[in-house]
PDB file of C-alpha atoms in Angstrom:
ATOM      1  CA  MET A 213     119.991 192.471-139.394  1.00 80.00           C
ATOM      2  CA  ILE A 214     121.473 192.533-136.008  1.00 88.00           C
ATOM      3  CA  ALA A 215     118.148 192.943-134.151  1.00 92.00           C
ATOM      4  CA  GLU A 216     116.670 189.923-136.087  1.00 93.00           C
ATOM      5  CA  VAL A 217     119.747 187.801-135.270  1.00 93.00           C
ATOM      6  CA  PHE A 218     119.635 188.816-131.725  1.00 95.00           C
ATOM      7  CA  GLY A 219     115.946 187.922-131.371  1.00 94.00           C
ATOM      8  CA  VAL A 220     116.296 184.442-132.834  1.00 92.00           C
ATOM      9  CA  SER A 221     119.434 183.846-130.682  1.00 93.00           C
ATOM     10  CA  ILE A 222     117.433 184.386-127.582  1.00 95.00           C
ATOM     11  CA  ILE A 223     115.006 181.687-128.770  1.00 94.00           C
ATOM     12  CA  ALA A 224     118.017 179.475-129.692  1.00 91.00           C
ATOM     13  CA  GLY A 225     119.608 179.801-126.459  1.00 91.00           C
ATOM     14  CA  PHE A 226     116.452 179.268-124.479  1.00 94.00           C
ATOM     15  CA  VAL A 227     115.556 176.006-126.386  1.00 91.00           C
ATOM     16  CA  GLY A 228     119.200 174.828-126.396  1.00 87.00           C
ATOM     17  CA  SER A 229     119.574 175.136-122.603  1.00 90.00           C
ATOM     18  CA  LEU A 230     116.349 173.417-121.885  1.00 90.00           C
ATOM     19  CA  LEU A 231     117.071 170.409-124.280  1.00 89.00           C
ATOM     20  CA  GLY A 232     120.800 170.083-124.173  1.00 84.00           C
ATOM     21  CA  ILE A 233     121.217 170.525-128.067  1.00 80.00           C
ATOM     22  CA  GLY A 234     122.895 173.961-128.340  1.00 74.00           C
ATOM     23  CA  GLY A 235     121.554 176.747-130.377  1.00 78.00           C
ATOM     24  CA  GLY A 236     122.994 175.814-133.749  1.00 77.00           C
ATOM     25  CA  LEU A 237     120.034 173.858-134.885  1.00 77.00           C
ATOM     26  CA  ILE A 238     118.177 177.172-134.995  1.00 84.00           C
ATOM     27  CA  VAL A 239     120.870 179.646-135.702  1.00 88.00           C
ATOM     28  CA  ILE A 240     122.373 177.974-138.641  1.00 82.00           C
ATOM     29  CA  PRO A 241     119.335 177.520-140.798  1.00 82.00           C
ATOM     30  CA  PHE A 242     118.216 180.964-139.971  1.00 86.00           C
ATOM     31  CA  LEU A 243     121.549 182.728-141.073  1.00 89.00           C
ATOM     32  CA  SER A 244     121.912 180.612-144.104  1.00 83.00           C
ATOM     33  CA  ILE A 245     118.283 180.830-145.466  1.00 83.00           C
ATOM     34  CA  VAL A 246     117.308 184.370-144.385  1.00 87.00           C
ATOM     35  CA  PHE A 247     120.592 186.264-144.529  1.00 87.00           C
ATOM     36  CA  LYS A 248     122.275 184.028-147.186  1.00 86.00           C
ATOM     37  CA  PHE A 249     125.337 183.255-145.009  1.00 87.00           C
ATOM     38  CA  ASN A 250     127.568 180.587-146.604  1.00 86.00           C
ATOM     39  CA  MET A 251     127.577 177.263-144.558  1.00 76.00           C
ATOM     40  CA  HIS A 252     130.998 178.000-143.079  1.00 80.00           C
ATOM     41  CA  GLN A 253     130.080 181.382-141.740  1.00 87.00           C
ATOM     42  CA  ALA A 254     126.638 179.910-140.493  1.00 85.00           C
ATOM     43  CA  ALA A 255     128.445 176.947-138.766  1.00 81.00           C
ATOM     44  CA  ALA A 256     130.883 179.422-137.206  1.00 85.00           C
ATOM     45  CA  ALA A 257     128.083 181.373-135.764  1.00 89.00           C
ATOM     46  CA  GLY A 258     126.407 178.003-134.654  1.00 84.00           C
ATOM     47  CA  LEU A 259     129.538 177.139-132.738  1.00 84.00           C
ATOM     48  CA  VAL A 260     129.423 180.502-131.019  1.00 89.00           C
ATOM     49  CA  SER A 261     125.902 179.724-130.028  1.00 88.00           C
ATOM     50  CA  VAL A 262     126.758 176.470-128.606  1.00 83.00           C
ATOM     51  CA  ILE A 263     129.529 177.983-126.501  1.00 86.00           C
ATOM     52  CA  ALA A 264     127.244 180.744-125.330  1.00 88.00           C
ATOM     53  CA  THR A 265     124.420 178.233-124.456  1.00 84.00           C
ATOM     54  CA  SER A 266     126.866 176.151-122.475  1.00 83.00           C
ATOM     55  CA  SER A 267     128.321 179.238-120.699  1.00 82.00           C
ATOM     56  CA  GLY A 268     124.914 180.734-119.930  1.00 82.00           C
ATOM     57  CA  ALA A 269     123.414 177.504-118.506  1.00 84.00           C
ATOM     58  CA  ALA A 270     126.482 175.939-116.924  1.00 78.00           C
ATOM     59  CA  SER A 271     126.605 177.824-113.569  1.00 79.00           C
ATOM     60  CA  ALA A 272     122.957 177.342-112.861  1.00 85.00           C
ATOM     61  CA  TYR A 273     123.045 173.706-113.706  1.00 90.00           C
ATOM     62  CA  VAL A 274     126.106 173.040-111.603  1.00 87.00           C
ATOM     63  CA  LYS A 275     124.652 174.965-108.672  1.00 85.00           C
ATOM     64  CA  ASP A 276     121.487 172.788-108.907  1.00 85.00           C
ATOM     65  CA  ARG A 277     123.723 169.646-109.143  1.00 88.00           C
ATOM     66  CA  LEU A 278     122.067 168.834-112.454  1.00 92.00           C
ATOM     67  CA  THR A 279     125.358 168.713-114.407  1.00 92.00           C
ATOM     68  CA  HIS A 280     127.482 165.657-113.783  1.00 93.00           C
ATOM     69  CA  LEU A 281     131.041 166.759-114.683  1.00 91.00           C
ATOM     70  CA  ARG A 282     132.724 163.318-114.396  1.00 93.00           C
ATOM     71  CA  ILE A 283     130.146 161.638-116.756  1.00 94.00           C
ATOM     72  CA  GLY A 284     130.555 164.521-119.171  1.00 91.00           C
ATOM     73  CA  MET A 285     134.340 164.330-119.276  1.00 90.00           C
ATOM     74  CA  PHE A 286     134.180 160.524-119.554  1.00 92.00           C
ATOM     75  CA  LEU A 287     131.922 160.628-122.691  1.00 91.00           C
ATOM     76  CA  GLN A 288     133.818 163.546-124.040  1.00 87.00           C
ATOM     77  CA  LEU A 289     136.723 161.060-124.534  1.00 89.00           C
ATOM     78  CA  ALA A 290     134.413 158.921-126.721  1.00 89.00           C
ATOM     79  CA  THR A 291     133.470 161.806-128.918  1.00 83.00           C
ATOM     80  CA  VAL A 292     137.133 162.758-129.532  1.00 81.00           C
ATOM     81  CA  ILE A 293     137.985 159.193-130.576  1.00 86.00           C
ATOM     82  CA  GLY A 294     134.882 159.039-132.742  1.00 82.00           C
ATOM     83  CA  GLY A 295     135.775 162.381-134.407  1.00 74.00           C
ATOM     84  CA  VAL A 296     139.354 161.152-135.212  1.00 77.00           C
ATOM     85  CA  LEU A 297     137.890 157.846-136.663  1.00 81.00           C
ATOM     86  CA  GLY A 298     135.409 159.880-138.658  1.00 73.00           C
ATOM     87  CA  ALA A 299     138.090 162.012-140.130  1.00 66.00           C
ATOM     88  CA  ILE A 300     140.067 158.787-141.109  1.00 73.00           C
ATOM     89  CA  LEU A 301     136.992 157.070-142.511  1.00 73.00           C
ATOM     90  CA  SER A 302     135.670 160.052-144.499  1.00 61.00           C
ATOM     91  CA  GLY A 303     137.204 158.903-147.753  1.00 64.00           C
ATOM     92  CA  ILE A 304     136.157 155.293-147.261  1.00 74.00           C
ATOM     93  CA  LEU A 305     132.539 155.054-146.062  1.00 66.00           C
ATOM     94  CA  SER A 306     129.484 156.391-147.686  1.00 72.00           C
ATOM     95  CA  ALA A 307     128.097 159.392-145.902  1.00 66.00           C
ATOM     96  CA  LYS A 308     124.731 159.009-147.451  1.00 77.00           C
ATOM     97  CA  VAL A 309     124.435 155.316-146.059  1.00 78.00           C
ATOM     98  CA  LEU A 310     125.495 156.418-142.593  1.00 72.00           C
ATOM     99  CA  SER A 311     123.113 159.372-142.679  1.00 73.00           C
ATOM    100  CA  LEU A 312     120.156 157.024-143.609  1.00 82.00           C
ATOM    101  CA  ILE A 313     121.153 154.459-140.894  1.00 77.00           C
ATOM    102  CA  PHE A 314     121.385 157.069-138.170  1.00 74.00           C
ATOM    103  CA  GLY A 315     118.339 158.826-139.385  1.00 81.00           C
ATOM    104  CA  ILE A 316     116.273 155.694-138.911  1.00 85.00           C
ATOM    105  CA  LEU A 317     117.810 154.917-135.452  1.00 78.00           C
ATOM    106  CA  LEU A 318     117.063 158.721-134.386  1.00 78.00           C
ATOM    107  CA  LEU A 319     113.432 158.179-135.527  1.00 84.00           C
ATOM    108  CA  TYR A 320     113.139 155.038-133.606  1.00 81.00           C
ATOM    109  CA  ASN A 321     114.621 156.629-130.376  1.00 77.00           C
ATOM    110  CA  SER A 322     112.211 159.585-130.718  1.00 81.00           C
ATOM    111  CA  PHE A 323     109.356 157.314-130.245  1.00 81.00           C
ATOM    112  CA  LEU A 324     111.011 155.582-127.306  1.00 75.00           C
ATOM    113  CA  MET A 325     111.401 158.888-125.687  1.00 74.00           C
ATOM    114  CA  ILE A 326     107.776 159.751-126.114  1.00 76.00           C
ATOM    115  CA  LYS A 327     106.688 156.400-124.850  1.00 75.00           C
ATOM    116  CA  ASN A 328     108.973 156.756-121.689  1.00 69.00           C
ATOM    117  CA  ARG A 329     108.240 160.354-121.127  1.00 66.00           C
ATOM    118  CA  LYS A 330     107.065 159.800-117.528  1.00 64.00           C
ATOM    119  CA  SER A 331     109.894 157.615-116.449  1.00 64.00           C
ATOM    120  CA  ASP A 332     111.658 160.248-114.330  1.00 63.00           C
ATOM    121  CA  GLU A 333     108.456 161.072-112.396  1.00 58.00           C
ATOM    122  CA  LYS A 334     107.956 157.605-111.059  1.00 56.00           C
ATOM    123  CA  PRO A 335     109.079 157.061-107.461  1.00 53.00           C
ATOM    124  CA  LYS A 336     111.768 154.508-106.976  1.00 53.00           C
ATOM    125  CA  SER A 337     110.389 151.409-105.121  1.00 48.00           C
ATOM    126  CA  SER A 338     113.856 149.994-104.150  1.00 53.00           C
ATOM    127  CA  SER A 339     117.248 151.269-103.369  1.00 66.00           C
ATOM    128  CA  LEU A 340     119.519 152.562-106.122  1.00 76.00           C
ATOM    129  CA  GLN A 341     121.635 149.895-107.713  1.00 82.00           C
ATOM    130  CA  ILE A 342     125.065 150.970-108.674  1.00 88.00           C
ATOM    131  CA  SER A 343     127.012 148.805-111.047  1.00 87.00           C
ATOM    132  CA  LYS A 344     130.718 147.994-110.394  1.00 89.00           C
ATOM    133  CA  TRP A 345     132.068 150.139-113.214  1.00 90.00           C
ATOM    134  CA  ALA A 346     129.750 153.104-112.134  1.00 93.00           C
ATOM    135  CA  LYS A 347     131.174 152.751-108.735  1.00 92.00           C
ATOM    136  CA  LYS A 348     134.730 152.616-109.859  1.00 91.00           C
ATOM    137  CA  LEU A 349     134.345 155.532-112.267  1.00 91.00           C
ATOM    138  CA  LYS A 350     131.944 157.527-109.751  1.00 92.00           C
ATOM    139  CA  LEU A 351     129.306 157.879-112.455  1.00 94.00           C
ATOM    140  CA  TYR A 352     126.447 158.448-109.989  1.00 94.00           C
ATOM    141  CA  GLY A 353     124.858 161.186-108.053  1.00 93.00           C
ATOM    142  CA  ASN A 354     121.625 162.920-107.053  1.00 93.00           C
ATOM    143  CA  TYR A 355     119.831 166.197-107.398  1.00 92.00           C
ATOM    144  CA  PHE A 356     116.890 167.882-105.716  1.00 90.00           C
ATOM    145  CA  ASP A 357     113.716 167.955-108.042  1.00 89.00           C
ATOM    146  CA  LYS A 358     111.797 171.110-107.194  1.00 87.00           C
ATOM    147  CA  ILE A 359     108.457 169.792-108.877  1.00 87.00           C
ATOM    148  CA  GLN A 360     108.399 166.513-107.056  1.00 85.00           C
ATOM    149  CA  ASN A 361     109.941 168.020-103.964  1.00 88.00           C
ATOM    150  CA  ARG A 362     112.232 165.085-103.368  1.00 89.00           C
ATOM    151  CA  LYS A 363     115.856 164.004-103.895  1.00 91.00           C
ATOM    152  CA  ILE A 364     116.430 161.824-106.961  1.00 91.00           C
ATOM    153  CA  GLU A 365     119.369 159.536-106.931  1.00 92.00           C
ATOM    154  CA  TYR A 366     120.647 158.014-110.134  1.00 94.00           C
ATOM    155  CA  SER A 367     123.553 155.939-111.421  1.00 94.00           C
ATOM    156  CA  ALA A 368     124.814 155.496-114.894  1.00 94.00           C
ATOM    157  CA  GLN A 369     123.693 152.084-116.504  1.00 93.00           C
ATOM    158  CA  ASN A 370     125.050 150.460-119.740  1.00 93.00           C
ATOM    159  CA  ILE A 371     128.310 152.454-119.430  1.00 94.00           C
ATOM    160  CA  ALA A 372     129.837 150.590-122.482  1.00 93.00           C
ATOM    161  CA  GLY A 373     126.747 151.203-124.522  1.00 93.00           C
ATOM    162  CA  GLY A 374     126.733 154.926-123.783  1.00 92.00           C
ATOM    163  CA  PHE A 375     130.568 155.191-124.672  1.00 93.00           C
ATOM    164  CA  LEU A 376     130.004 153.326-127.841  1.00 92.00           C
ATOM    165  CA  MET A 377     127.066 155.542-128.886  1.00 87.00           C
ATOM    166  CA  MET A 378     129.112 158.613-128.217  1.00 88.00           C
ATOM    167  CA  THR A 379     131.938 157.096-130.350  1.00 88.00           C
ATOM    168  CA  PHE A 380     129.390 156.721-133.284  1.00 82.00           C
ATOM    169  CA  ALA A 381     128.139 160.185-132.699  1.00 76.00           C
ATOM    170  CA  GLY A 382     131.938 161.455-133.067  1.00 76.00           C
ATOM    171  CA  ILE A 383     132.244 159.389-136.261  1.00 78.00           C
ATOM    172  CA  LEU A 384     129.105 160.784-137.730  1.00 70.00           C
ATOM    173  CA  SER A 385     130.014 164.390-136.729  1.00 67.00           C
ATOM    174  CA  GLY A 386     133.333 163.919-138.497  1.00 63.00           C
ATOM    175  CA  LEU A 387     131.805 162.428-141.644  1.00 64.00           C
ATOM    176  CA  LEU A 388     128.781 164.661-141.992  1.00 59.00           C
ATOM    177  CA  GLY A 389     129.782 167.739-140.229  1.00 54.00           C
ATOM    178  CA  ILE A 390     126.828 167.780-137.887  1.00 59.00           C
ATOM    179  CA  GLY A 391     126.730 168.611-134.253  1.00 58.00           C
ATOM    180  CA  SER A 392     126.465 165.628-131.737  1.00 69.00           C
ATOM    181  CA  GLY A 393     124.187 167.443-129.003  1.00 75.00           C
ATOM    182  CA  ILE A 394     121.288 165.211-129.915  1.00 80.00           C
ATOM    183  CA  PHE A 395     123.485 162.103-129.666  1.00 81.00           C
ATOM    184  CA  LYS A 396     124.863 163.195-126.284  1.00 84.00           C
ATOM    185  CA  VAL A 397     121.304 163.497-124.811  1.00 88.00           C
ATOM    186  CA  LEU A 398     120.344 160.134-126.326  1.00 85.00           C
ATOM    187  CA  ALA A 399     123.498 158.384-124.926  1.00 87.00           C
ATOM    188  CA  LEU A 400     122.812 159.820-121.507  1.00 91.00           C
ATOM    189  CA  ASP A 401     119.153 159.495-121.329  1.00 89.00           C
ATOM    190  CA  THR A 402     118.133 156.486-123.553  1.00 86.00           C
ATOM    191  CA  ILE A 403     121.158 154.252-123.056  1.00 90.00           C
ATOM    192  CA  MET A 404     122.648 155.157-119.816  1.00 93.00           C
ATOM    193  CA  LYS A 405     119.293 155.781-118.074  1.00 90.00           C
ATOM    194  CA  LEU A 406     120.121 159.032-116.504  1.00 93.00           C
ATOM    195  CA  PRO A 407     117.279 161.503-115.504  1.00 92.00           C
ATOM    196  CA  PHE A 408     116.310 163.688-118.513  1.00 91.00           C
ATOM    197  CA  LYS A 409     117.283 167.000-116.748  1.00 92.00           C
ATOM    198  CA  VAL A 410     120.735 165.588-115.797  1.00 93.00           C
ATOM    199  CA  SER A 411     121.207 164.475-119.443  1.00 92.00           C
ATOM    200  CA  THR A 412     120.400 167.855-120.880  1.00 91.00           C
ATOM    201  CA  ALA A 413     122.496 169.718-118.288  1.00 91.00           C
ATOM    202  CA  THR A 414     125.495 167.500-118.887  1.00 92.00           C
ATOM    203  CA  SER A 415     125.109 167.606-122.598  1.00 88.00           C
ATOM    204  CA  ASN A 416     125.173 171.402-122.308  1.00 85.00           C
ATOM    205  CA  PHE A 417     128.517 171.304-120.540  1.00 86.00           C
ATOM    206  CA  MET A 418     129.942 168.765-123.050  1.00 85.00           C
ATOM    207  CA  MET A 419     128.983 170.831-126.088  1.00 81.00           C
ATOM    208  CA  GLY A 420     130.663 173.840-124.820  1.00 78.00           C
ATOM    209  CA  VAL A 421     134.077 171.952-124.427  1.00 75.00           C
ATOM    210  CA  THR A 422     133.698 170.480-127.968  1.00 72.00           C
ATOM    211  CA  ALA A 423     132.767 173.825-129.546  1.00 77.00           C
ATOM    212  CA  LEU A 424     135.637 175.628-128.000  1.00 75.00           C
ATOM    213  CA  ALA A 425     138.073 173.060-129.651  1.00 68.00           C
ATOM    214  CA  SER A 426     136.476 173.646-133.130  1.00 72.00           C
ATOM    215  CA  ILE A 427     135.925 177.426-133.213  1.00 79.00           C
ATOM    216  CA  SER A 428     139.597 178.106-133.667  1.00 76.00           C
ATOM    217  CA  ILE A 429     139.640 176.404-137.154  1.00 75.00           C
ATOM    218  CA  TYR A 430     136.885 178.746-138.366  1.00 79.00           C
ATOM    219  CA  LEU A 431     138.642 181.816-136.762  1.00 84.00           C
ATOM    220  CA  ALA A 432     141.901 180.975-138.600  1.00 83.00           C
ATOM    221  CA  ARG A 433     139.956 180.524-141.906  1.00 81.00           C
ATOM    222  CA  GLY A 434     138.329 183.975-141.480  1.00 88.00           C
ATOM    223  CA  ASP A 435     134.713 182.454-141.375  1.00 86.00           C
ATOM    224  CA  ILE A 436     133.767 184.561-138.369  1.00 88.00           C
ATOM    225  CA  VAL A 437     131.328 187.376-139.218  1.00 91.00           C
ATOM    226  CA  TYR A 438     131.929 189.337-136.061  1.00 91.00           C
ATOM    227  CA  ASP A 439     128.760 191.622-135.752  1.00 92.00           C
ATOM    228  CA  ALA A 440     126.490 188.553-136.366  1.00 91.00           C
ATOM    229  CA  CYS A 441     128.377 186.283-134.015  1.00 92.00           C
ATOM    230  CA  GLY A 442     128.386 189.038-131.379  1.00 93.00           C
ATOM    231  CA  ALA A 443     124.599 189.275-131.723  1.00 95.00           C
ATOM    232  CA  VAL A 444     124.449 185.610-131.502  1.00 93.00           C
ATOM    233  CA  ALA A 445     126.607 185.364-128.394  1.00 92.00           C
ATOM    234  CA  VAL A 446     124.697 187.959-126.470  1.00 94.00           C
ATOM    235  CA  GLY A 447     121.209 186.850-127.516  1.00 94.00           C
ATOM    236  CA  VAL A 448     122.063 183.064-126.765  1.00 93.00           C
ATOM    237  CA  LEU A 449     123.487 184.051-123.361  1.00 92.00           C
ATOM    238  CA  VAL A 450     120.226 185.877-122.460  1.00 94.00           C
ATOM    239  CA  GLY A 451     118.077 182.980-123.745  1.00 94.00           C
ATOM    240  CA  SER A 452     120.200 180.174-122.040  1.00 92.00           C
ATOM    241  CA  ALA A 453     120.123 182.103-118.750  1.00 91.00           C
ATOM    242  CA  ILE A 454     116.237 182.255-118.810  1.00 94.00           C
ATOM    243  CA  GLY A 455     116.045 178.489-119.960  1.00 92.00           C
ATOM    244  CA  ALA A 456     118.437 177.469-117.056  1.00 91.00           C
ATOM    245  CA  ARG A 457     116.322 179.288-114.511  1.00 90.00           C
ATOM    246  CA  LEU A 458     113.072 177.773-115.682  1.00 92.00           C
ATOM    247  CA  MET A 459     114.235 174.197-116.486  1.00 90.00           C
ATOM    248  CA  PRO A 460     114.001 172.916-112.702  1.00 89.00           C
ATOM    249  CA  TYR A 461     110.404 174.015-112.639  1.00 90.00           C
ATOM    250  CA  ILE A 462     109.415 172.185-116.070  1.00 91.00           C
ATOM    251  CA  LYS A 463     108.302 168.476-115.920  1.00 88.00           C
ATOM    252  CA  SER A 464     110.618 166.137-117.417  1.00 86.00           C
ATOM    253  CA  LYS A 465     107.988 164.638-119.602  1.00 85.00           C
ATOM    254  CA  TYR A 466     107.406 167.894-121.382  1.00 89.00           C
ATOM    255  CA  LEU A 467     111.039 168.247-121.993  1.00 89.00           C
ATOM    256  CA  ARG A 468     111.123 164.728-123.388  1.00 86.00           C
ATOM    257  CA  VAL A 469     108.286 165.394-125.862  1.00 87.00           C
ATOM    258  CA  ALA A 470     109.818 168.608-126.997  1.00 89.00           C
ATOM    259  CA  PHE A 471     113.200 166.886-127.568  1.00 87.00           C
ATOM    260  CA  ALA A 472     111.566 164.022-129.431  1.00 86.00           C
ATOM    261  CA  LEU A 473     109.846 166.404-131.762  1.00 88.00           C
ATOM    262  CA  ILE A 474     113.189 167.946-132.588  1.00 86.00           C
ATOM    263  CA  LEU A 475     114.694 164.458-132.908  1.00 83.00           C
ATOM    264  CA  ILE A 476     111.945 163.478-135.416  1.00 88.00           C
ATOM    265  CA  TYR A 477     112.726 166.602-137.492  1.00 86.00           C
ATOM    266  CA  THR A 478     116.406 165.829-137.495  1.00 81.00           C
ATOM    267  CA  SER A 479     115.936 162.128-138.275  1.00 85.00           C
ATOM    268  CA  ILE A 480     113.785 163.065-141.244  1.00 88.00           C
ATOM    269  CA  GLU A 481     116.455 165.456-142.537  1.00 83.00           C
ATOM    270  CA  MET A 482     119.065 162.917-142.334  1.00 78.00           C
ATOM    271  CA  ILE A 483     116.906 160.251-144.103  1.00 86.00           C
ATOM    272  CA  ARG A 484     116.294 162.751-146.837  1.00 85.00           C
ATOM    273  CA  LYS A 485     119.978 163.476-147.066  1.00 77.00           C
ATOM    274  CA  GLY A 486     120.665 159.691-147.277  1.00 79.00           C
ATOM    275  CA  LEU A 487     118.063 159.118-150.093  1.00 85.00           C
ATOM    276  CA  PHE A 488     118.692 162.132-152.298  1.00 78.00           C
TER     277      PHE A 488
END
């Protein structure tokens, strides 16, 4: 079992570090379907994979100036607020209706991402416009794109919309028990108009912080299967380190398409859960 879990975890870490979604999307179904782990045990291993993905990719992304720590911590506040609201509303709102609504929204956003897959590769014809709030909160920055061989400057747009999106993501996570990596990337990329590589790198950082806060609950309940989680941690660290080294050399449009395909799969699953 350990060898199979290790191999799948390498793939999970590689994909998670490239797309900013963590490895849980791959690890959890594999453990629950193939090795018949109960969902609490699989979710605990999924959290381990998220922490390992974040740890394995964080240093490389910070070194390449792809991770924007201030934006990450700013949106982390929205996630926490949403998570608290989700817990409060869990006995009031219908999880099926919310799942259906968000599934449709995700499906729509996936097609937007494919449509705008080349947006990061277009040279800017005018100087960067920094909004008043982006300037006050210092939500802007730059990084050197190794493919285009030029510095790309960016500034967060529609800050209120991004914060609201992350609040809704936290609510949905609290209601449905799902991770919010996909919503983090959407908030950063589609709403706040950050370069896709910055979005995925910052999402990786944010997910690690969130998962660290959650793993203690599973540990206290005895849901950690130590040998499997150990294999997951090591495998994901290896995969995420490889992904972090390769990501600067992969065109953003290919990353966008790959993320959109995962988004379509997730949206279909959410719509299915909402209907049945």
